[in-house]
CSV table of C-alpha atoms and ligand atoms in Angstrom, one decimal:
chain,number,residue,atom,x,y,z
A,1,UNK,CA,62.1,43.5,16.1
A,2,UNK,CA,63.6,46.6,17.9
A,3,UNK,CA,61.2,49.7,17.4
A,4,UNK,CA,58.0,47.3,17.7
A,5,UNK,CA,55.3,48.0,20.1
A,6,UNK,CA,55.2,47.8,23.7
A,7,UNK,CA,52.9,44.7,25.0
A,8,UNK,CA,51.3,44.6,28.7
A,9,UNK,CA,52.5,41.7,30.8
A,10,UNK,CA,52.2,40.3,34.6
A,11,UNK,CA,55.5,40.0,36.0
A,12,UNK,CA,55.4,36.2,37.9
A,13,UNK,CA,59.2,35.6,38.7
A,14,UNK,CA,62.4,37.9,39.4
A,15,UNK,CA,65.8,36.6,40.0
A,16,UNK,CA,68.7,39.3,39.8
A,17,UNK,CA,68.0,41.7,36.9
A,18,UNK,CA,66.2,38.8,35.0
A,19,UNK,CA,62.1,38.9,35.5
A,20,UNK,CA,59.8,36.5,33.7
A,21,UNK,CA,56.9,38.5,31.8
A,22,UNK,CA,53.3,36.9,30.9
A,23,UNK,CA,51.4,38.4,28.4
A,24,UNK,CA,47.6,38.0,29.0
A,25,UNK,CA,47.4,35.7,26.3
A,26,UNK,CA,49.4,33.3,28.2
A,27,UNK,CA,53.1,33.3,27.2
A,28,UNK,CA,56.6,33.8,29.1
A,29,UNK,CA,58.9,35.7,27.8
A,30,UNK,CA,62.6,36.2,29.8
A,31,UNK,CA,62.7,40.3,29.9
A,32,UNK,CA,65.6,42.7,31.5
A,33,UNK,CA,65.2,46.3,32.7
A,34,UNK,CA,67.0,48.9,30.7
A,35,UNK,CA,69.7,50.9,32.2
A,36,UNK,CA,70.6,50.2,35.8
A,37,UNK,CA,67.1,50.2,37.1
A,38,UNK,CA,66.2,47.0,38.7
A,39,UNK,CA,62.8,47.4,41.3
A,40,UNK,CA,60.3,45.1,39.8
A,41,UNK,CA,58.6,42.7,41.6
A,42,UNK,CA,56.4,40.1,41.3
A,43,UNK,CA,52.8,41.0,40.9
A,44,UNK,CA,54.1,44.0,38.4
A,45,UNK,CA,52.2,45.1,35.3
A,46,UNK,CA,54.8,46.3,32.6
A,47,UNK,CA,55.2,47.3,28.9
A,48,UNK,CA,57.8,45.5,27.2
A,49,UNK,CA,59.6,44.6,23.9
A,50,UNK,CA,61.4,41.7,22.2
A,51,UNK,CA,64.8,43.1,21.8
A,52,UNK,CA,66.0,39.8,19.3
A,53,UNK,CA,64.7,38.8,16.4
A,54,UNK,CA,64.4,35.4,17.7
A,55,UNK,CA,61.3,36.4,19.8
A,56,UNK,CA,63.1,34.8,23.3
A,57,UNK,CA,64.6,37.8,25.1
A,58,UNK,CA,62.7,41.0,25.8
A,59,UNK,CA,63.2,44.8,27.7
A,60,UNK,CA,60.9,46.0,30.1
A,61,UNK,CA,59.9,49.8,28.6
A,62,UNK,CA,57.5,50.7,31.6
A,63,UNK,CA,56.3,49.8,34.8
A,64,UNK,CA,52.3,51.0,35.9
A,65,UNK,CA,51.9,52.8,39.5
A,66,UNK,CA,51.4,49.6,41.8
A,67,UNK,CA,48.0,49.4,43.6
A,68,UNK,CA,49.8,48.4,46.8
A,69,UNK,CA,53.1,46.6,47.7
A,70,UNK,CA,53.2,44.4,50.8
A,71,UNK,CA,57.3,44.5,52.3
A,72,UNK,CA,58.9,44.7,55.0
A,73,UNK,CA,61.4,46.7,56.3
A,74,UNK,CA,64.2,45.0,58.3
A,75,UNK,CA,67.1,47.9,59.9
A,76,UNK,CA,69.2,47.2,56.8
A,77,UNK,CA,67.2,46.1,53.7
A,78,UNK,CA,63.8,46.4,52.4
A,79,UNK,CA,62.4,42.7,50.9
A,80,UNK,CA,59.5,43.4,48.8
A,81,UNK,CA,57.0,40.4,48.9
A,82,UNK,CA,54.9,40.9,45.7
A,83,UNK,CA,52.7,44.1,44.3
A,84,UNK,CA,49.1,44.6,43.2
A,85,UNK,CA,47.5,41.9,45.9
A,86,UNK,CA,44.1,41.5,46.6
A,87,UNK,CA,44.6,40.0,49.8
A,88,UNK,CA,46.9,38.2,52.1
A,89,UNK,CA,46.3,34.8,53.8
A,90,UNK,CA,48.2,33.9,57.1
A,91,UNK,CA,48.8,30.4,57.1
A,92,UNK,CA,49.6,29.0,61.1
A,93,UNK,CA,48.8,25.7,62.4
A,94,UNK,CA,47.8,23.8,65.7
A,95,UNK,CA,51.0,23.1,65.6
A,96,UNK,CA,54.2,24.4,65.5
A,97,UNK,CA,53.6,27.2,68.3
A,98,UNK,CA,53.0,29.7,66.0
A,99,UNK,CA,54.8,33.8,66.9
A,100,UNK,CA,51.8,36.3,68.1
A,101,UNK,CA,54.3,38.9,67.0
A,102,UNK,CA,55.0,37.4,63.4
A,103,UNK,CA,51.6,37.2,62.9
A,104,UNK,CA,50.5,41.1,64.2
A,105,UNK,CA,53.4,42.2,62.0
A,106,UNK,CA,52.3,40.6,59.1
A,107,UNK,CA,48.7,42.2,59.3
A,108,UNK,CA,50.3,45.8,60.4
A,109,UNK,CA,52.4,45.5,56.8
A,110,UNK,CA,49.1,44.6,55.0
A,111,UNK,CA,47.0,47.5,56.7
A,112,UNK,CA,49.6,50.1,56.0
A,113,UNK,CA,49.7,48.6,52.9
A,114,UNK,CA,45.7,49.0,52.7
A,115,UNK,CA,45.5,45.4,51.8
A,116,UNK,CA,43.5,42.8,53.4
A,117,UNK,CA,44.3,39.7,55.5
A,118,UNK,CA,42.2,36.6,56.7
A,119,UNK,CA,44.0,34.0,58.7
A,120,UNK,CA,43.8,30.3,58.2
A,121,UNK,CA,44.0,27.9,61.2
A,122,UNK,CA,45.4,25.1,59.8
A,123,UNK,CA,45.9,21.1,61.3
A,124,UNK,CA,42.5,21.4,63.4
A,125,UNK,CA,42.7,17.6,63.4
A,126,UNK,CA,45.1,18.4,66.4
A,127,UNK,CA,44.6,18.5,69.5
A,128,UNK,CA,46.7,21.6,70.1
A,129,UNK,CA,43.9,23.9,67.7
A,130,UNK,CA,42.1,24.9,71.0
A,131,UNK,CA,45.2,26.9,72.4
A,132,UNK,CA,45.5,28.2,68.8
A,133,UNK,CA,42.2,29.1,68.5
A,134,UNK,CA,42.3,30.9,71.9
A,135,UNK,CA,45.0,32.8,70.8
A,136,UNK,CA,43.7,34.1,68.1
A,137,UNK,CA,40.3,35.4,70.4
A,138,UNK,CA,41.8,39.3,69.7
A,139,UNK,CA,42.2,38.7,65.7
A,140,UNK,CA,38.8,37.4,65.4
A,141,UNK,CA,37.1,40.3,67.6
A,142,UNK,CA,39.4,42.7,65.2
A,143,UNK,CA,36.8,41.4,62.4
A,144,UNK,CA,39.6,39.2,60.9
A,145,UNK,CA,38.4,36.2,59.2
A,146,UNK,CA,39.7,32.9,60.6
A,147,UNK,CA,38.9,30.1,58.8
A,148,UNK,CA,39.9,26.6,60.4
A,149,UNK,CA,41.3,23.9,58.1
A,150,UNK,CA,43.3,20.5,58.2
A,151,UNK,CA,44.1,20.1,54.6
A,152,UNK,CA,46.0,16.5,55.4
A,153,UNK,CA,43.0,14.6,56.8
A,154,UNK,CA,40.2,16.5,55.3
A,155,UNK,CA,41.6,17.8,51.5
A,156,UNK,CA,38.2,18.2,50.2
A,157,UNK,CA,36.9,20.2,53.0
A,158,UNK,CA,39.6,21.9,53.4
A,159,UNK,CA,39.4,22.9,49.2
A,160,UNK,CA,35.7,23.6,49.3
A,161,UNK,CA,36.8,26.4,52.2
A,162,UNK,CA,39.3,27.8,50.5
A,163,UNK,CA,38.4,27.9,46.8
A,164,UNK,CA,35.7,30.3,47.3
A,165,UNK,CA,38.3,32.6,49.1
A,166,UNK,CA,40.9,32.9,46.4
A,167,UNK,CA,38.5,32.8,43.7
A,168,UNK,CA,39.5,35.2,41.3
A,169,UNK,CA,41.8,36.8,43.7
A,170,UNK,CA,45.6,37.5,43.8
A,171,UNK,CA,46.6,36.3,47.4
A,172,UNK,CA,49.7,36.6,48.7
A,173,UNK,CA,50.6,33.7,51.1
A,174,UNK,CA,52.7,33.6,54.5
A,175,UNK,CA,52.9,31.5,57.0
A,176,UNK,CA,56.1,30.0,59.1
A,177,UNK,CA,57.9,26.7,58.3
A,178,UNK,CA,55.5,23.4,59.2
A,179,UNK,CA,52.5,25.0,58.8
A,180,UNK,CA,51.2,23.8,55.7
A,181,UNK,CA,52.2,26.0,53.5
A,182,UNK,CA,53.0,23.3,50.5
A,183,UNK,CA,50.4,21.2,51.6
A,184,UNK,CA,48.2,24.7,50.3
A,185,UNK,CA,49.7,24.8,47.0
A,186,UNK,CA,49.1,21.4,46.3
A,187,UNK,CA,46.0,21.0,47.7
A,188,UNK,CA,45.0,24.3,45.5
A,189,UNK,CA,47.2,24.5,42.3
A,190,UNK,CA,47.5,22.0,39.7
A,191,UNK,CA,50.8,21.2,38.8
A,192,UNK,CA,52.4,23.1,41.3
A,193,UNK,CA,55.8,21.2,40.9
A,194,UNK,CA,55.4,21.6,37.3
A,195,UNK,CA,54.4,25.4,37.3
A,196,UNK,CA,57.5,25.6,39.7
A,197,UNK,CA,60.2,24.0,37.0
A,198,UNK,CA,58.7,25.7,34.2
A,199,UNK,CA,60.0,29.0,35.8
A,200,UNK,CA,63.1,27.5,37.2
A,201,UNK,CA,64.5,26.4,33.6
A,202,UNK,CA,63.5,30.2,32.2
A,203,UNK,CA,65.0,31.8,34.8
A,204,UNK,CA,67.7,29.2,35.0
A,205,UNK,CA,67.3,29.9,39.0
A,206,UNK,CA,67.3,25.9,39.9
A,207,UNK,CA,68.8,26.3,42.9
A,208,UNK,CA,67.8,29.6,44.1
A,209,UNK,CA,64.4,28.9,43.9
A,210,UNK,CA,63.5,27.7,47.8
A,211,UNK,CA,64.8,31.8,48.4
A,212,UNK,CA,62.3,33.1,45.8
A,213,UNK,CA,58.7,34.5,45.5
A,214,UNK,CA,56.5,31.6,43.5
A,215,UNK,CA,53.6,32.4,41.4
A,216,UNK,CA,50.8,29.4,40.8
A,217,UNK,CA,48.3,29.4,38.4
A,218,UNK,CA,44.8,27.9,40.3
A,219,UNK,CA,43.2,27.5,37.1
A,220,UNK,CA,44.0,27.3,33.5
A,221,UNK,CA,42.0,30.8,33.2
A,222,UNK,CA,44.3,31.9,35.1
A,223,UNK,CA,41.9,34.4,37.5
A,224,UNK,CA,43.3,33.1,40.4
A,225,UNK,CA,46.6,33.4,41.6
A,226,UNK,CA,48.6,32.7,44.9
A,227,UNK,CA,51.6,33.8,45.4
A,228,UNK,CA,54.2,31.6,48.0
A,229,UNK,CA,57.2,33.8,49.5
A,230,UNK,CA,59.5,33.0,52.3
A,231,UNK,CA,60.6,35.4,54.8
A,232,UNK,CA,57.8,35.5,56.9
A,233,UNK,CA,60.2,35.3,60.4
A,234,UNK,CA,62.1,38.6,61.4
A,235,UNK,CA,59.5,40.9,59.4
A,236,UNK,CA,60.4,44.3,60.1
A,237,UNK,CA,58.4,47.3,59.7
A,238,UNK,CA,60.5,50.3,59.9
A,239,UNK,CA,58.5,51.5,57.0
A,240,UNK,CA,55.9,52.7,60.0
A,241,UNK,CA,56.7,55.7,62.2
A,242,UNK,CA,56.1,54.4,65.9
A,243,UNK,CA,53.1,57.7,65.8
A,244,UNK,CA,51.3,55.8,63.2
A,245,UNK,CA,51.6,52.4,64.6
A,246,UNK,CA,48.5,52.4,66.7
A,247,UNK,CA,46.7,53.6,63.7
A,248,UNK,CA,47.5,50.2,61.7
A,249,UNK,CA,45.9,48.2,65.0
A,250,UNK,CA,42.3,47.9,64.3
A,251,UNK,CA,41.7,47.3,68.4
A,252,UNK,CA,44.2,49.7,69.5
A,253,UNK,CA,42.5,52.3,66.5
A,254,UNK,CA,39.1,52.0,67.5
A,255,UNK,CA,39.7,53.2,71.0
A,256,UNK,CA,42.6,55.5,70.4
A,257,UNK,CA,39.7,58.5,69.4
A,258,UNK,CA,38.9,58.6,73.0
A,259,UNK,CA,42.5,60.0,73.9
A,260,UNK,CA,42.7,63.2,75.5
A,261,UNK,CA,45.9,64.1,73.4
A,262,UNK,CA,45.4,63.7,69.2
A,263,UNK,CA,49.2,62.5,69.2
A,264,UNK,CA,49.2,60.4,71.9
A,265,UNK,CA,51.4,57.6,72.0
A,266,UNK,CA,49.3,55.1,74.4
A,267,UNK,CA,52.4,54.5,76.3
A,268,UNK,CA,52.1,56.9,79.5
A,269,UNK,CA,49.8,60.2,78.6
A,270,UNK,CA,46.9,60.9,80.8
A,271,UNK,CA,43.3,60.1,80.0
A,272,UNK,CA,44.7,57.3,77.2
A,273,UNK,CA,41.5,56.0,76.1
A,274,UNK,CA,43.7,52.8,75.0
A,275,UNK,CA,45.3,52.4,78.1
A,276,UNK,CA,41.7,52.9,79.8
A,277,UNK,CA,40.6,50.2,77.3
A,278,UNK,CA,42.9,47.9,78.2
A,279,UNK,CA,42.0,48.2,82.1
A,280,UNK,CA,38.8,47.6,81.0
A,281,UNK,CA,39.5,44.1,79.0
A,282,UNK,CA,38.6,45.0,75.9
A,283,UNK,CA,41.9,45.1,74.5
A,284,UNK,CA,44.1,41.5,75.0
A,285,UNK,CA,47.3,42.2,77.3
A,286,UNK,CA,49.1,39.9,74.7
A,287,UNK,CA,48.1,42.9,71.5
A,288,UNK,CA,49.1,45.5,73.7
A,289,UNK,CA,52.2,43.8,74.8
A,290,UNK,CA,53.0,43.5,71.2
A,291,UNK,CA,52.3,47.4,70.6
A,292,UNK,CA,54.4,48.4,73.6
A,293,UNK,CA,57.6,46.2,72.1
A,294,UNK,CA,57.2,47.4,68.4
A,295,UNK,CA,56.4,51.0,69.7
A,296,UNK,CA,59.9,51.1,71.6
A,297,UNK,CA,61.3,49.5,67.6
A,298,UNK,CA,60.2,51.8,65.7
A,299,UNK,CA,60.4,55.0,67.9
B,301,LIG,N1,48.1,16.7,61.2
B,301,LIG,C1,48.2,17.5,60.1
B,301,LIG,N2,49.3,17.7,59.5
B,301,LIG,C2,49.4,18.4,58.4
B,301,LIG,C3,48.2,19.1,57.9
B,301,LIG,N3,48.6,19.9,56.9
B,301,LIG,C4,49.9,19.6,56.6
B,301,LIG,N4,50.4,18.8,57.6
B,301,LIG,C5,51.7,18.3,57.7
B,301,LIG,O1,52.6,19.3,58.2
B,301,LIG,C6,53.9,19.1,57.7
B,301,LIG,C7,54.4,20.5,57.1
B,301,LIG,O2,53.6,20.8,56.0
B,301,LIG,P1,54.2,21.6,54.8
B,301,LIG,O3,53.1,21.8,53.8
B,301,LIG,O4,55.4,21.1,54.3
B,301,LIG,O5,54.5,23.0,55.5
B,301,LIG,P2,55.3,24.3,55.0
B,301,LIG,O6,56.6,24.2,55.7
B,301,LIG,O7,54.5,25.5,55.5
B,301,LIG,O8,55.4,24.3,53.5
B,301,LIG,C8,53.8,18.0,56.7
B,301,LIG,O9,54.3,16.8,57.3
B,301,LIG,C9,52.4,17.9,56.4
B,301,LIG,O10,52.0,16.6,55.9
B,301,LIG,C10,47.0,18.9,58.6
B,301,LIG,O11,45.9,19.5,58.3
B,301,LIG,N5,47.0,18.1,59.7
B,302,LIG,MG1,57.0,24.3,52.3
B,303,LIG,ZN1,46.2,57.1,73.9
């Protein structure tokens, strides 16, 4: 079948220089790059071929420009999370404690990656969601979406809260360890176990797959996707000069026009209309704390 034409497919697994193609018609097919070239991610829309005549192996021809791609940057490697999102949810919890810094990292990689978050609160059925909620005072006054769930004790209010969300959507999911995360996918896709082994066997990833990006299916349409990663702890974002940092900060941003100096740093320059912000309470010590430490990173 070599010399037939390309076919557009949705790239929903990766593992080494093996990715797992869907066609929008519904159908996996096990595809490599050609040549040495091995950057796709999930979330990728491609042209490939079959290469055998058997129809179960194919080659990636082409890869489309990517609407946005939400990674990190660590001081050694880049870990791509997934391309082409339409949004990414934050999943924390009453409890674990969850990192302030994770979570401002997080939305500073989705910002510069002009993609946008909402956070979910989840486990309000504990008593511990006040301090959470109180934390997250600065994210809601950013015009971040919170929405509070506890997907355990209340599954169906929780899903009614959520569907409308991801309807339709490609969502990107992060969250740390305990939070719920699984208790998500199950609560939201069908099959998720299933959906899970299915890719597993193709990719014959077994055990790798706890490392690895997930794609799920949230209806049999398949509209609405949500895509599970791990590496939501030491998120680096070296990928952001320490000059454009405040500019990713919705709070810091909005004041940051008042500066006397257009490149000012909001670390010690005179008439700092972020510093005089902050003196005035309308930026949280805890944000600015946050910028201060990633400024000196990144610098
Ligand atoms: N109290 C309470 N526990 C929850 C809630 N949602 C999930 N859990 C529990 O929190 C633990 C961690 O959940 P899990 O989905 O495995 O988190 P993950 O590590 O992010 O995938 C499990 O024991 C869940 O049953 C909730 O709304 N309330
Ligand atoms: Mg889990
Ligand atoms: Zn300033």
């Amino acid at each position: 079948m070599r010399g037939a034409v390309s076919q557009p497919g949705l790239v929903v697994a990766c593992y080494g220089r093996q990715v797992l193609v869907e066609t929008p018609a519904g159908t996996r097919t096990v595809c490599r790059m050609r040549g040495k070239k091995n950057d796709l991610i999930v979330g990728d829309h491609v042209h490939w071929v079959f290469t055998d005549h058997t129809g179960t192996e194919g080659v990636i021809d082409s890869v489309d420009v990517r609407r946005n791609l939400l990674y990190r940057q660590d001081e050694r490697k880049t870990k791509s999370f997934a391309a082409n999102l339409d949004q990414l949810i934050v999943l924390l919890a009453a409890t674990p404690v969850f990192s302030e810094g994770q979570l401002a990292r997080a939305l500073i990689a989705a910002e510069h990656a002009g993609i946008a978050s909402r956070i979910v609160l989840n486990k309000a059925d504990l008593p511990q969601v006040d301090a959470a909620r109180a934390r997250l005072v600065p994210y809601t006054a950013m015009n971040i979406d919170v929405i509070t769930t506890s997907m355990k004790v209340a599954r169906e209010t929780a899903r009614s809260k959520l569907a409308p969300l991801l309807d339709g959507k490609t969502t990107m999911l992060l969250g740390p360890s305990g939070c719920g995360k699984s208790t998500l996918i199950n609560l939201m896709a069908p099959g998720a176990d299933a959906q899970v082994g299915e890719v597993s066997r193709a990719l014959s990833s077994g055990r790798h797959t706890t490392t690895s990006t997930r794609w799920y299916w949230l209806d049999t349409r398949r509209t609405t996707a949500l895509i599970d990663s791990p590496g939501f702890q030491e998120f680096g974002l070296r990928q952001i000069k320490a000059s454009d940092l405040s500019g990713h900060m919705p709070d810091l941003r909005q004041h940051s026009r008042r500066c006397k100096f257009y490149n000012c740093s909001h670390r010690h320059e005179p008439g700092c209309g972020v510093r005089a912000a902050l003196h005035r309470g309308e930026i949280s010590a805890s944000r600015m704390r946050l910028y201060d430490e990633l400024w000196e990173e990144l610098r």
